Amino acid sequence: MSAAFTLHPQLAADTLELARWPLSLVLLMDEGRFPWLVLVPQRAGLRELHDLRAAERGTLIEEIARAGRLMQSALQADKINTAALGNQVPQLHVHVIARFTGDAAWPNPIWSHGLRRPMTADERTARVSALRPGLER
């Protein structure tokens, strides 16, 4: 019997759960400067994309595309950045980040750009409200 899926403690501490899709747990990063989803395949022991079975990789790619379309349409993002790094958190997860030409890091990557700023209550409410309709379809 395989181990049960559990979310890495760092991801649990840094995010808010928004939805559970067929493969992925959909999380909102608690970052006020950049609207940011994190998709975590709900399978134990995964570190790399190639650790997923082929059919699950296909599902993950479709969920990444869904998240990107949602972020772009709901937030009118200028660009969507997608990345699966795992250098600090070894559990397989994919970042889907809405970028805007006027954001704090534009046009550079957001990684290591300034200090993380948790969302305000108003930012959290606005982001969840904007994203919620597209999460449930």
PDB file of C-alpha atoms in Angstrom:
ATOM      1  CA  MET A   1       0.000   0.000   0.000  1.00  0.00           C
ATOM      2  CA  SER A   2       1.360   3.434  -0.903  1.00  0.00           C
ATOM      3  CA  ALA A   3       1.638   6.326   1.512  1.00  0.00           C
ATOM      4  CA  ALA A   4      -1.174   8.862   1.710  1.00  0.00           C
ATOM      5  CA  PHE A   5      -0.797  12.287   0.149  1.00  0.00           C
ATOM      6  CA  THR A   6       0.073  15.055   2.584  1.00  0.00           C
ATOM      7  CA  LEU A   7       0.863  18.645   1.726  1.00  0.00           C
ATOM      8  CA  HIS A   8       4.416  19.771   2.495  1.00  0.00           C
ATOM      9  CA  PRO A   9       4.404  21.944   5.662  1.00  0.00           C
ATOM     10  CA  GLN A  10       5.974  24.938   3.874  1.00  0.00           C
ATOM     11  CA  LEU A  11       3.264  24.930   1.200  1.00  0.00           C
ATOM     12  CA  ALA A  12       0.610  24.574   3.899  1.00  0.00           C
ATOM     13  CA  ALA A  13       2.055  27.550   5.777  1.00  0.00           C
ATOM     14  CA  ASP A  14       2.365  29.811   2.710  1.00  0.00           C
ATOM     15  CA  THR A  15      -0.947  29.159   0.950  1.00  0.00           C
ATOM     16  CA  LEU A  16      -4.714  29.021   1.159  1.00  0.00           C
ATOM     17  CA  GLU A  17      -6.544  26.036  -0.341  1.00  0.00           C
ATOM     18  CA  LEU A  18      -8.967  27.104  -3.066  1.00  0.00           C
ATOM     19  CA  ALA A  19     -10.035  23.851  -4.748  1.00  0.00           C
ATOM     20  CA  ARG A  20      -9.344  20.195  -5.402  1.00  0.00           C
ATOM     21  CA  TRP A  21      -9.225  19.363  -9.074  1.00  0.00           C
ATOM     22  CA  PRO A  22      -9.054  15.778 -10.403  1.00  0.00           C
ATOM     23  CA  LEU A  23      -5.276  15.619  -9.861  1.00  0.00           C
ATOM     24  CA  SER A  24      -4.164  18.812  -8.186  1.00  0.00           C
ATOM     25  CA  LEU A  25      -4.755  20.647  -4.986  1.00  0.00           C
ATOM     26  CA  VAL A  26      -5.163  24.310  -6.040  1.00  0.00           C
ATOM     27  CA  LEU A  27      -3.578  26.751  -3.616  1.00  0.00           C
ATOM     28  CA  LEU A  28      -3.389  30.549  -3.503  1.00  0.00           C
ATOM     29  CA  MET A  29       0.027  31.800  -2.435  1.00  0.00           C
ATOM     30  CA  ASP A  30      -0.146  34.308   0.408  1.00  0.00           C
ATOM     31  CA  GLU A  31       1.812  36.935  -1.542  1.00  0.00           C
ATOM     32  CA  GLY A  32       0.361  40.412  -1.914  1.00  0.00           C
ATOM     33  CA  ARG A  33       2.657  41.603  -4.695  1.00  0.00           C
ATOM     34  CA  PHE A  34       1.965  38.823  -7.202  1.00  0.00           C
ATOM     35  CA  PRO A  35      -1.268  36.844  -7.736  1.00  0.00           C
ATOM     36  CA  TRP A  36      -0.044  33.281  -7.622  1.00  0.00           C
ATOM     37  CA  LEU A  37      -1.550  29.805  -7.735  1.00  0.00           C
ATOM     38  CA  VAL A  38       0.283  26.631  -6.791  1.00  0.00           C
ATOM     39  CA  LEU A  39      -0.889  23.282  -8.142  1.00  0.00           C
ATOM     40  CA  VAL A  40       0.159  20.223  -6.147  1.00  0.00           C
ATOM     41  CA  PRO A  41      -0.595  16.783  -7.590  1.00  0.00           C
ATOM     42  CA  GLN A  42      -2.352  14.836  -4.842  1.00  0.00           C
ATOM     43  CA  ARG A  43      -0.010  11.866  -4.991  1.00  0.00           C
ATOM     44  CA  ALA A  44       2.466  10.853  -2.301  1.00  0.00           C
ATOM     45  CA  GLY A  45       6.204  10.897  -2.851  1.00  0.00           C
ATOM     46  CA  LEU A  46       6.413  12.960  -6.047  1.00  0.00           C
ATOM     47  CA  ARG A  47       9.383  15.267  -6.602  1.00  0.00           C
ATOM     48  CA  GLU A  48       9.644  15.680 -10.378  1.00  0.00           C
ATOM     49  CA  LEU A  49       7.244  15.922 -13.316  1.00  0.00           C
ATOM     50  CA  HIS A  50       8.644  12.681 -14.688  1.00  0.00           C
ATOM     51  CA  ASP A  51       7.611  10.906 -11.449  1.00  0.00           C
ATOM     52  CA  LEU A  52       3.986  11.124 -12.601  1.00  0.00           C
ATOM     53  CA  ARG A  53       2.536   8.381 -14.790  1.00  0.00           C
ATOM     54  CA  ALA A  54       2.040   9.499 -18.403  1.00  0.00           C
ATOM     55  CA  ALA A  55      -1.723   9.924 -18.079  1.00  0.00           C
ATOM     56  CA  GLU A  56      -1.276  11.981 -14.907  1.00  0.00           C
ATOM     57  CA  ARG A  57       1.311  14.197 -16.639  1.00  0.00           C
ATOM     58  CA  GLY A  58      -1.308  14.898 -19.277  1.00  0.00           C
ATOM     59  CA  THR A  59      -3.866  15.744 -16.611  1.00  0.00           C
ATOM     60  CA  LEU A  60      -1.399  18.042 -14.863  1.00  0.00           C
ATOM     61  CA  ILE A  61      -0.616  19.896 -18.103  1.00  0.00           C
ATOM     62  CA  GLU A  62      -4.346  20.442 -18.669  1.00  0.00           C
ATOM     63  CA  GLU A  63      -4.764  21.685 -15.099  1.00  0.00           C
ATOM     64  CA  ILE A  64      -1.813  24.054 -15.534  1.00  0.00           C
ATOM     65  CA  ALA A  65      -3.423  25.402 -18.716  1.00  0.00           C
ATOM     66  CA  ARG A  66      -6.750  25.776 -16.900  1.00  0.00           C
ATOM     67  CA  ALA A  67      -5.078  27.685 -14.060  1.00  0.00           C
ATOM     68  CA  GLY A  68      -3.248  29.940 -16.523  1.00  0.00           C
ATOM     69  CA  ARG A  69      -6.414  30.727 -18.475  1.00  0.00           C
ATOM     70  CA  LEU A  70      -8.223  31.437 -15.218  1.00  0.00           C
ATOM     71  CA  MET A  71      -5.530  33.781 -13.918  1.00  0.00           C
ATOM     72  CA  GLN A  72      -5.322  35.597 -17.243  1.00  0.00           C
ATOM     73  CA  SER A  73      -9.066  36.073 -17.684  1.00  0.00           C
ATOM     74  CA  ALA A  74     -10.069  36.705 -14.058  1.00  0.00           C
ATOM     75  CA  LEU A  75      -7.225  39.103 -13.306  1.00  0.00           C
ATOM     76  CA  GLN A  76      -6.517  40.507 -16.810  1.00  0.00           C
ATOM     77  CA  ALA A  77      -2.874  39.463 -16.489  1.00  0.00           C
ATOM     78  CA  ASP A  78      -0.450  40.624 -19.156  1.00  0.00           C
ATOM     79  CA  LYS A  79       1.569  37.397 -18.915  1.00  0.00           C
ATOM     80  CA  ILE A  80       1.392  34.084 -17.083  1.00  0.00           C
ATOM     81  CA  ASN A  81       4.603  32.615 -15.678  1.00  0.00           C
ATOM     82  CA  THR A  82       4.610  28.862 -15.055  1.00  0.00           C
ATOM     83  CA  ALA A  83       7.376  27.034 -13.220  1.00  0.00           C
ATOM     84  CA  ALA A  84       8.125  23.790 -11.394  1.00  0.00           C
ATOM     85  CA  LEU A  85      11.322  24.379  -9.449  1.00  0.00           C
ATOM     86  CA  GLY A  86      11.283  22.446  -6.188  1.00  0.00           C
ATOM     87  CA  ASN A  87      14.638  23.711  -4.990  1.00  0.00           C
ATOM     88  CA  GLN A  88      13.299  24.782  -1.598  1.00  0.00           C
ATOM     89  CA  VAL A  89      10.212  22.557  -1.289  1.00  0.00           C
ATOM     90  CA  PRO A  90      10.894  19.064  -2.631  1.00  0.00           C
ATOM     91  CA  GLN A  91       7.228  18.079  -3.096  1.00  0.00           C
ATOM     92  CA  LEU A  92       6.175  18.340  -6.752  1.00  0.00           C
ATOM     93  CA  HIS A  93       4.274  21.582  -7.236  1.00  0.00           C
ATOM     94  CA  VAL A  94       3.751  24.018 -10.112  1.00  0.00           C
ATOM     95  CA  HIS A  95       3.625  27.801  -9.784  1.00  0.00           C
ATOM     96  CA  VAL A  96       1.175  29.688 -12.018  1.00  0.00           C
ATOM     97  CA  ILE A  97       1.796  33.405 -11.564  1.00  0.00           C
ATOM     98  CA  ALA A  98      -0.131  36.340 -13.019  1.00  0.00           C
ATOM     99  CA  ARG A  99       2.271  39.040 -14.200  1.00  0.00           C
ATOM    100  CA  PHE A 100       1.576  42.642 -15.070  1.00  0.00           C
ATOM    101  CA  THR A 101       3.791  45.098 -16.930  1.00  0.00           C
ATOM    102  CA  GLY A 102       3.698  47.396 -13.907  1.00  0.00           C
ATOM    103  CA  ASP A 103       4.349  44.818 -11.173  1.00  0.00           C
ATOM    104  CA  ALA A 104       7.273  45.116  -8.754  1.00  0.00           C
ATOM    105  CA  ALA A 105       9.512  42.659 -10.622  1.00  0.00           C
ATOM    106  CA  TRP A 106       8.546  43.295 -14.268  1.00  0.00           C
ATOM    107  CA  PRO A 107      10.052  42.204 -16.635  1.00  0.00           C
ATOM    108  CA  ASN A 108      12.281  39.993 -14.493  1.00  0.00           C
ATOM    109  CA  PRO A 109      11.305  36.777 -12.740  1.00  0.00           C
ATOM    110  CA  ILE A 110       9.691  37.226  -9.330  1.00  0.00           C
ATOM    111  CA  TRP A 111      12.081  34.842  -7.573  1.00  0.00           C
ATOM    112  CA  SER A 112      14.202  36.613  -4.982  1.00  0.00           C
ATOM    113  CA  HIS A 113      12.711  40.008  -5.846  1.00  0.00           C
ATOM    114  CA  GLY A 114      12.314  41.796  -2.551  1.00  0.00           C
ATOM    115  CA  LEU A 115      10.656  40.406   0.537  1.00  0.00           C
ATOM    116  CA  ARG A 116       7.442  38.443   0.450  1.00  0.00           C
ATOM    117  CA  ARG A 117       4.443  40.503   1.530  1.00  0.00           C
ATOM    118  CA  PRO A 118       1.420  38.580   2.782  1.00  0.00           C
ATOM    119  CA  MET A 119      -1.891  39.561   1.214  1.00  0.00           C
ATOM    120  CA  THR A 120      -4.063  42.050   3.017  1.00  0.00           C
ATOM    121  CA  ALA A 121      -7.570  40.909   3.893  1.00  0.00           C
ATOM    122  CA  ASP A 122      -8.904  43.011   0.998  1.00  0.00           C
ATOM    123  CA  GLU A 123      -6.426  41.490  -1.479  1.00  0.00           C
ATOM    124  CA  ARG A 124      -7.325  37.977  -0.326  1.00  0.00           C
ATOM    125  CA  THR A 125     -11.054  38.655  -0.658  1.00  0.00           C
ATOM    126  CA  ALA A 126     -10.652  40.219  -4.110  1.00  0.00           C
ATOM    127  CA  ARG A 127      -8.462  37.405  -5.459  1.00  0.00           C
ATOM    128  CA  VAL A 128     -10.625  34.624  -4.112  1.00  0.00           C
ATOM    129  CA  SER A 129     -13.765  36.331  -5.436  1.00  0.00           C
ATOM    130  CA  ALA A 130     -12.223  36.804  -8.880  1.00  0.00           C
ATOM    131  CA  LEU A 131     -10.921  33.239  -9.108  1.00  0.00           C
ATOM    132  CA  ARG A 132     -13.697  31.271  -7.384  1.00  0.00           C
ATOM    133  CA  PRO A 133     -16.100  30.993 -10.380  1.00  0.00           C
ATOM    134  CA  GLY A 134     -13.399  29.434 -12.584  1.00  0.00           C
ATOM    135  CA  LEU A 135     -12.228  26.999  -9.926  1.00  0.00           C
ATOM    136  CA  GLU A 136     -15.451  25.032  -9.728  1.00  0.00           C
ATOM    137  CA  ARG A 137     -16.214  24.483 -13.424  1.00  0.00           C
TER     138      ARG A 137
END
